[in-house]
GROMACS .gro file of C-alpha atoms in nm:
model
  308
    1MET     CA    1  -0.017   0.020   0.019
    2GLU     CA    2   0.320   0.207  -0.053
    3SER     CA    3   0.195   0.386  -0.367
    4GLY     CA    4  -0.070   0.530  -0.162
    5LEU     CA    5   0.056   0.590   0.119
    6GLY     CA    6   0.371   0.789   0.036
    7CYS     CA    7   0.723   0.655   0.065
    8PRO     CA    8   0.917   0.675   0.340
    9CYS     CA    9   1.188   0.957   0.376
   10ASN     CA   10   1.415   1.075   0.621
   11ARG     CA   11   1.212   1.242   0.901
   12ALA     CA   12   1.109   1.034   1.185
   13SER     CA   13   0.711   1.176   1.115
   14ILE     CA   14   0.547   1.338   0.843
   15THR     CA   15   0.231   1.517   0.897
   16LYS     CA   16  -0.030   1.585   0.625
   17SER     CA   17  -0.346   1.730   0.652
   18GLY     CA   18  -0.597   1.688   0.363
   19SER     CA   19  -0.254   1.750   0.101
   20ARG     CA   20  -0.285   1.664  -0.226
   21LEU     CA   21   0.088   1.589  -0.417
   22ASN     CA   22   0.092   1.745  -0.738
   23HIS     CA   23   0.429   1.768  -0.946
   24GLY     CA   24   0.643   1.854  -0.685
   25ARG     CA   25   0.390   2.073  -0.502
   26VAL     CA   26   0.134   2.067  -0.259
   27ASN     CA   27  -0.232   2.182  -0.294
   28PHE     CA   28  -0.399   2.159   0.065
   29THR     CA   29  -0.788   2.060   0.057
   30PRO     CA   30  -0.930   1.950   0.372
   31ILE     CA   31  -0.982   1.553   0.319
   32MET     CA   32  -0.786   1.388   0.514
   33ILE     CA   33  -0.514   1.368   0.803
   34GLN     CA   34  -0.213   1.135   0.758
   35GLN     CA   35   0.089   1.112   0.928
   36LEU     CA   36   0.388   0.837   0.860
   37HIS     CA   37   0.640   0.735   1.124
   38ILE     CA   38   0.959   0.553   1.083
   39PRO     CA   39   1.060   0.341   1.361
   40LYS     CA   40   1.287   0.441   1.621
   41ASN     CA   41   1.364   0.105   1.702
   42PRO     CA   42   1.675  -0.027   1.493
   43ALA     CA   43   1.580  -0.366   1.498
   44LEU     CA   44   1.238  -0.313   1.399
   45LEU     CA   45   1.391  -0.090   1.095
   46GLN     CA   46   1.517  -0.381   0.935
   47VAL     CA   47   1.183  -0.556   0.889
   48VAL     CA   48   0.937  -0.228   0.900
   49LYS     CA   49   0.929   0.022   0.669
   50PHE     CA   50   0.710   0.272   0.818
   51ILE     CA   51   0.359   0.329   0.982
   52THR     CA   52   0.106   0.518   0.931
   53TYR     CA   53  -0.203   0.709   1.058
   54VAL     CA   54  -0.515   0.823   0.858
   55GLU     CA   55  -0.805   1.007   0.918
   56LEU     CA   56  -1.084   1.092   0.629
   57THR     CA   57  -1.251   1.426   0.725
   58GLN     CA   58  -1.456   1.530   0.439
   59GLU     CA   59  -1.780   1.382   0.262
   60ASP     CA   60  -1.658   1.442  -0.094
   61ILE     CA   61  -1.444   1.149  -0.107
   62LEU     CA   62  -1.693   0.886   0.031
   63ASP     CA   63  -1.854   0.786  -0.332
   64GLY     CA   64  -1.716   0.467  -0.462
   65ARG     CA   65  -1.403   0.318  -0.380
   66THR     CA   66  -1.025   0.439  -0.346
   67ALA     CA   67  -0.742   0.212  -0.482
   68ILE     CA   68  -0.409   0.183  -0.363
   69PHE     CA   69  -0.172   0.005  -0.608
   70PRO     CA   70   0.026  -0.309  -0.514
   71ASN     CA   71   0.429  -0.283  -0.418
   72ALA     CA   72   0.483  -0.638  -0.292
   73THR     CA   73   0.493  -0.578   0.095
   74THR     CA   74   0.298  -0.681   0.376
   75ASN     CA   75   0.082  -0.446   0.526
   76ILE     CA   76  -0.123  -0.471   0.883
   77LEU     CA   77  -0.427  -0.256   0.943
   78PHE     CA   78  -0.580  -0.176   1.235
   79SER     CA   79  -0.959   0.041   1.242
   80LEU     CA   80  -0.951   0.307   1.520
   81ASP     CA   81  -1.338   0.337   1.472
   82GLU     CA   82  -1.569   0.080   1.251
   83ASP     CA   83  -1.478  -0.212   1.087
   84ILE     CA   84  -1.324  -0.128   0.718
   85LEU     CA   85  -1.455  -0.287   0.396
   86VAL     CA   86  -1.116  -0.433   0.234
   87ASN     CA   87  -1.237  -0.565  -0.150
   88GLN     CA   88  -1.516  -0.751  -0.040
   89THR     CA   89  -1.370  -0.815   0.330
   90SER     CA   90  -1.503  -0.613   0.647
   91SER     CA   91  -1.287  -0.618   0.936
   92SER     CA   92  -1.148  -0.398   1.198
   93ASN     CA   93  -0.795  -0.578   1.216
   94SER     CA   94  -0.665  -0.737   0.903
   95ILE     CA   95  -0.358  -0.806   0.684
   96TYR     CA   96  -0.240  -0.810   0.329
   97THR     CA   97   0.023  -0.997   0.256
   98SER     CA   98   0.294  -0.996  -0.046
   99CYS     CA   99   0.041  -0.741  -0.232
  100SER     CA  100   0.084  -0.759  -0.596
  101SER     CA  101  -0.273  -0.671  -0.662
  102THR     CA  102  -0.499  -0.315  -0.634
  103VAL     CA  103  -0.665  -0.290  -0.299
  104PHE     CA  104  -0.982  -0.114  -0.286
  105PHE     CA  105  -1.105   0.095   0.023
  106LYS     CA  106  -1.467   0.179   0.116
  107PRO     CA  107  -1.445   0.507   0.288
  108PHE     CA  108  -1.637   0.678   0.506
  109GLU     CA  109  -1.661   0.999   0.718
  110GLY     CA  110  -1.439   0.989   1.050
  111MET     CA  111  -1.282   0.654   0.932
  112LYS     CA  112  -0.971   0.625   1.084
  113PHE     CA  113  -0.701   0.404   1.083
  114MET     CA  114  -0.333   0.299   1.129
  115THR     CA  115  -0.098   0.050   0.937
  116VAL     CA  116   0.220  -0.090   0.915
  117GLN     CA  117   0.389  -0.179   0.597
  118PHE     CA  118   0.683  -0.400   0.608
  119HIS     CA  119   0.990  -0.445   0.360
  120SER     CA  120   0.879  -0.710   0.108
  121TYR     CA  121   1.085  -1.019   0.329
  122GLY     CA  122   0.893  -0.863   0.663
  123LEU     CA  123   0.655  -1.151   0.628
  124SER     CA  124   0.891  -1.468   0.682
  125TYR     CA  125   1.038  -1.290   1.009
  126LEU     CA  126   0.679  -1.166   1.120
  127LYS     CA  127   0.523  -1.516   1.059
  128LYS     CA  128   0.748  -1.798   1.065
  129ILE     CA  129   0.650  -1.963   0.746
  130PRO     CA  130   0.758  -1.964   0.363
  131ALA     CA  131   0.610  -1.608   0.261
  132PHE     CA  132   0.461  -1.775  -0.075
  133GLU     CA  133   0.243  -1.987   0.092
  134LEU     CA  134   0.065  -1.623   0.193
  135LEU     CA  135   0.089  -1.441  -0.162
  136ASP     CA  136  -0.138  -1.135  -0.226
  137ALA     CA  137  -0.387  -1.255   0.086
  138LEU     CA  138  -0.627  -1.070   0.227
  139SER     CA  139  -0.691  -1.217   0.592
  140HIS     CA  140  -0.765  -1.177   0.974
  141LEU     CA  141  -0.513  -1.067   1.159
  142ASP     CA  142  -0.545  -1.385   1.386
  143ILE     CA  143  -0.327  -1.582   1.122
  144ILE     CA  144  -0.013  -1.367   1.273
  145PHE     CA  145  -0.104  -1.269   1.609
  146SER     CA  146  -0.362  -1.417   1.934
  147ALA     CA  147  -0.712  -1.297   1.966
  148SER     CA  148  -0.573  -1.157   2.305
  149ASP     CA  149  -0.286  -0.970   2.155
  150ILE     CA  150  -0.535  -0.809   1.879
  151GLU     CA  151  -0.803  -0.685   2.187
  152ARG     CA  152  -0.502  -0.563   2.394
  153VAL     CA  153  -0.339  -0.342   2.101
  154SER     CA  154  -0.651  -0.209   1.942
  155SER     CA  155  -0.805  -0.141   2.280
  156ARG     CA  156  -0.426   0.060   2.369
  157LEU     CA  157  -0.428   0.244   2.029
  158LYS     CA  158  -0.795   0.372   2.062
  159GLU     CA  159  -0.709   0.470   2.430
  160CYS     CA  160  -0.380   0.668   2.321
  161LYS     CA  161  -0.454   1.052   2.344
  162THR     CA  162  -0.251   1.152   2.031
  163ILE     CA  163  -0.131   1.009   1.720
  164GLY     CA  164   0.223   1.028   1.874
  165GLU     CA  165   0.167   0.822   2.171
  166LYS     CA  166  -0.078   0.565   1.918
  167PHE     CA  167   0.243   0.517   1.717
  168THR     CA  168   0.444   0.452   2.008
  169ALA     CA  169   0.229   0.214   2.129
  170LEU     CA  170   0.176   0.024   1.815
  171GLU     CA  171   0.578   0.057   1.770
  172MET     CA  172   0.599  -0.139   2.084
  173PHE     CA  173   0.347  -0.386   2.015
  174VAL     CA  174   0.523  -0.488   1.700
  175SER     CA  175   0.849  -0.496   1.848
  176LYS     CA  176   0.802  -0.731   2.105
  177LYS     CA  177   0.627  -0.972   1.891
  178ILE     CA  178   0.940  -0.932   1.627
  179GLY     CA  179   1.201  -0.949   1.856
  180LEU     CA  180   1.558  -0.927   1.720
  181PRO     CA  181   1.488  -1.080   1.341
  182GLU     CA  182   1.868  -1.176   1.219
  183VAL     CA  183   1.753  -1.043   0.820
  184ASP     CA  184   1.950  -1.220   0.558
  185PRO     CA  185   2.188  -0.943   0.406
  186ARG     CA  186   2.105  -1.069   0.069
  187LEU     CA  187   1.753  -0.945   0.049
  188PRO     CA  188   1.765  -0.603   0.107
  189TYR     CA  189   2.119  -0.589  -0.085
  190SER     CA  190   1.880  -0.782  -0.381
  191LEU     CA  191   1.553  -0.525  -0.338
  192GLN     CA  192   1.791  -0.211  -0.380
  193LEU     CA  193   1.950  -0.324  -0.683
  194LEU     CA  194   1.595  -0.401  -0.851
  195ASN     CA  195   1.444  -0.128  -0.733
  196SER     CA  196   1.743   0.112  -0.867
  197GLU     CA  197   1.703   0.332  -1.129
  198HIS     CA  198   1.892   0.058  -1.397
  199SER     CA  199   1.719  -0.274  -1.258
  200ILE     CA  200   1.993  -0.540  -1.236
  201SER     CA  201   1.935  -0.827  -1.458
  202ILE     CA  202   1.823  -1.169  -1.275
  203ASP     CA  203   2.116  -1.355  -1.420
  204ALA     CA  204   2.342  -1.040  -1.279
  205LEU     CA  205   2.179  -1.026  -0.927
  206SER     CA  206   2.258  -1.397  -0.842
  207GLN     CA  207   2.597  -1.416  -0.969
  208SER     CA  208   2.653  -1.064  -0.749
  209LEU     CA  209   2.511  -1.300  -0.476
  210CYS     CA  210   2.722  -1.551  -0.539
  211ILE     CA  211   2.448  -1.811  -0.562
  212SER     CA  212   2.282  -2.002  -0.853
  213SER     CA  213   1.982  -1.898  -1.031
  214ARG     CA  214   1.755  -2.152  -0.860
  215GLY     CA  215   1.902  -2.077  -0.523
  216LEU     CA  216   1.791  -1.678  -0.586
  217GLN     CA  217   1.427  -1.822  -0.675
  218LYS     CA  218   1.424  -1.987  -0.337
  219LEU     CA  219   1.542  -1.718  -0.158
  220PHE     CA  220   1.286  -1.466  -0.294
  221LYS     CA  221   0.997  -1.724  -0.274
  222LYS     CA  222   1.083  -1.819   0.100
  223HIS     CA  223   1.110  -1.470   0.238
  224ILE     CA  224   0.916  -1.240  -0.024
  225GLY     CA  225   0.655  -1.500  -0.153
  226MET     CA  226   0.698  -1.456  -0.556
  227SER     CA  227   1.004  -1.448  -0.790
  228PRO     CA  228   1.253  -1.204  -0.872
  229VAL     CA  229   1.137  -1.153  -1.196
  230TYR     CA  230   0.764  -1.116  -1.067
  231TYR     CA  231   0.893  -0.859  -0.805
  232ARG     CA  232   1.048  -0.651  -1.049
  233LYS     CA  233   0.717  -0.648  -1.266
  234ILE     CA  234   0.548  -0.513  -0.987
  235ILE     CA  235   0.846  -0.250  -0.954
  236ARG     CA  236   0.829  -0.153  -1.301
  237PHE     CA  237   0.473  -0.127  -1.299
  238ASN     CA  238   0.498   0.123  -1.007
  239LYS     CA  239   0.767   0.303  -1.204
  240ALA     CA  240   0.520   0.361  -1.500
  241ALA     CA  241   0.241   0.470  -1.261
  242GLN     CA  242   0.453   0.735  -1.153
  243LEU     CA  243   0.580   0.834  -1.495
  244LEU     CA  244   0.193   0.878  -1.570
  245LEU     CA  245   0.113   1.051  -1.265
  246ASN     CA  246   0.401   1.305  -1.279
  247ASP     CA  247   0.372   1.391  -1.678
  248SER     CA  248   0.023   1.327  -1.863
  249ASN     CA  249   0.224   1.417  -2.184
  250ASN     CA  250   0.377   1.123  -2.160
  251SER     CA  251   0.252   0.921  -2.427
  252LEU     CA  252   0.211   0.512  -2.384
  253THR     CA  253   0.474   0.422  -2.578
  254GLN     CA  254   0.739   0.639  -2.441
  255VAL     CA  255   0.673   0.533  -2.111
  256SER     CA  256   0.644   0.163  -2.216
  257TYR     CA  257   1.024   0.253  -2.383
  258ASP     CA  258   1.117   0.393  -2.047
  259CYS     CA  259   1.058   0.118  -1.810
  260GLY     CA  260   1.185  -0.128  -2.037
  261TYR     CA  261   0.887  -0.321  -2.124
  262PHE     CA  262   0.899  -0.505  -2.519
  263ASP     CA  263   0.649  -0.335  -2.648
  264GLN     CA  264   0.286  -0.105  -2.534
  265ALA     CA  265   0.082  -0.404  -2.548
  266HIS     CA  266   0.292  -0.590  -2.286
  267PHE     CA  267   0.306  -0.272  -2.049
  268ILE     CA  268  -0.073  -0.238  -2.092
  269LYS     CA  269  -0.147  -0.616  -2.013
  270ASP     CA  270   0.099  -0.563  -1.663
  271PHE     CA  271  -0.103  -0.206  -1.586
  272LYS     CA  272  -0.424  -0.396  -1.605
  273GLU     CA  273  -0.283  -0.675  -1.371
  274PHE     CA  274  -0.132  -0.517  -1.147
  275GLY     CA  275  -0.361  -0.147  -1.086
  276GLY     CA  276  -0.706  -0.317  -1.199
  277ILE     CA  277  -0.723  -0.020  -1.465
  278SER     CA  278  -0.554   0.028  -1.804
  279PRO     CA  279  -0.297   0.298  -1.807
  280SER     CA  280  -0.570   0.523  -2.062
  281GLU     CA  281  -0.855   0.492  -1.760
  282PHE     CA  282  -0.552   0.562  -1.515
  283LEU     CA  283  -0.468   0.902  -1.688
  284ARG     CA  284  -0.836   0.988  -1.643
  285LEU     CA  285  -0.903   0.899  -1.299
  286LYS     CA  286  -0.554   1.005  -1.181
  287SER     CA  287  -0.633   1.393  -1.136
  288ASP     CA  288  -0.846   1.263  -0.824
  289SER     CA  289  -0.559   1.079  -0.683
  290SER     CA  290  -0.374   1.182  -0.350
  291ASP     CA  291  -0.073   1.104  -0.162
  292PHE     CA  292  -0.325   0.847   0.044
  293TYR     CA  293  -0.483   0.642  -0.256
  294ASN     CA  294  -0.342   0.571  -0.625
  295TYR     CA  295  -0.727   0.694  -0.800
  296LYS     CA  296  -1.129   0.670  -0.715
  297VAL     CA  297  -1.377   0.419  -0.892
  298THR     CA  298  -1.749   0.391  -0.883
  299GLU     CA  299  -1.924   0.090  -0.707
  300LEU     CA  300  -1.950  -0.046  -1.044
  301HIS     CA  301  -1.612  -0.021  -1.202
  302THR     CA  302  -1.480  -0.135  -0.873
  303LEU     CA  303  -1.694  -0.494  -0.871
  304ASP     CA  304  -1.531  -0.522  -1.238
  305ALA     CA  305  -1.137  -0.477  -1.124
  306LEU     CA  306  -1.227  -0.716  -0.829
  307ASN     CA  307  -1.420  -0.982  -1.074
  308PRO     CA  308  -1.225  -1.003  -1.335
   0.00000   0.00000   0.00000
């Protein structure tokens, strides 16, 4: 859910009160309160990217669904009010693991929730099972934590008076559950190379890690839930979406070329697979995007995306 929530930065906390990012400028509209928190615990930072708080405050975004692009991460959601409808599942606490398809939220006035976004390999350290067993799965949080733990932390988050106190409480909870993880250094190194401006080939990546292509496949499937090729496809999709978001004058052919697609047809196919809509539809809908979600659709369009 990083595409919608915004990328982590080098500040411990970012406050965005109804902000909308637009070509490097920030236009303020009173539609939400959003804060992003980078964990202070160094051990937790190995597996957690950031924690967010979001509160919707305006009725003008209540129609339809808001869509958030996938980025191959695992995300935990805690509602601080009513149950939240994510895709077709309504729950107060949920986890979306190794996400590779667009998530649709049904917003409502006063909606408040917090999320924890893990690094793409974070799931394997949160739950001691191979990540591929939970690839692109939306589940209740009790598959990870006990019911008593969920009730305890949920109550604590609702009792906290300030957003800062909520961040501290949630960080402490996750830190205790993860402990001191010994992250395989090949994982962050691999993701850094695959996310770089000039993405490395899979063969070159396996060579740099001094493992076979088969060994690299096993490493990714166990800790990230997908192959390195599929992971790179998701990264490339997000890069393409960002190019379209930043400059409407970019032609689909140019974006296809800049992102390394074989041709425009392959680009459109991948965009529909991961984004739920075509690039042309995204260009039409992106003016309603924000730093929280990527686009907004009507119920009918959402149902089409959820049931291809």
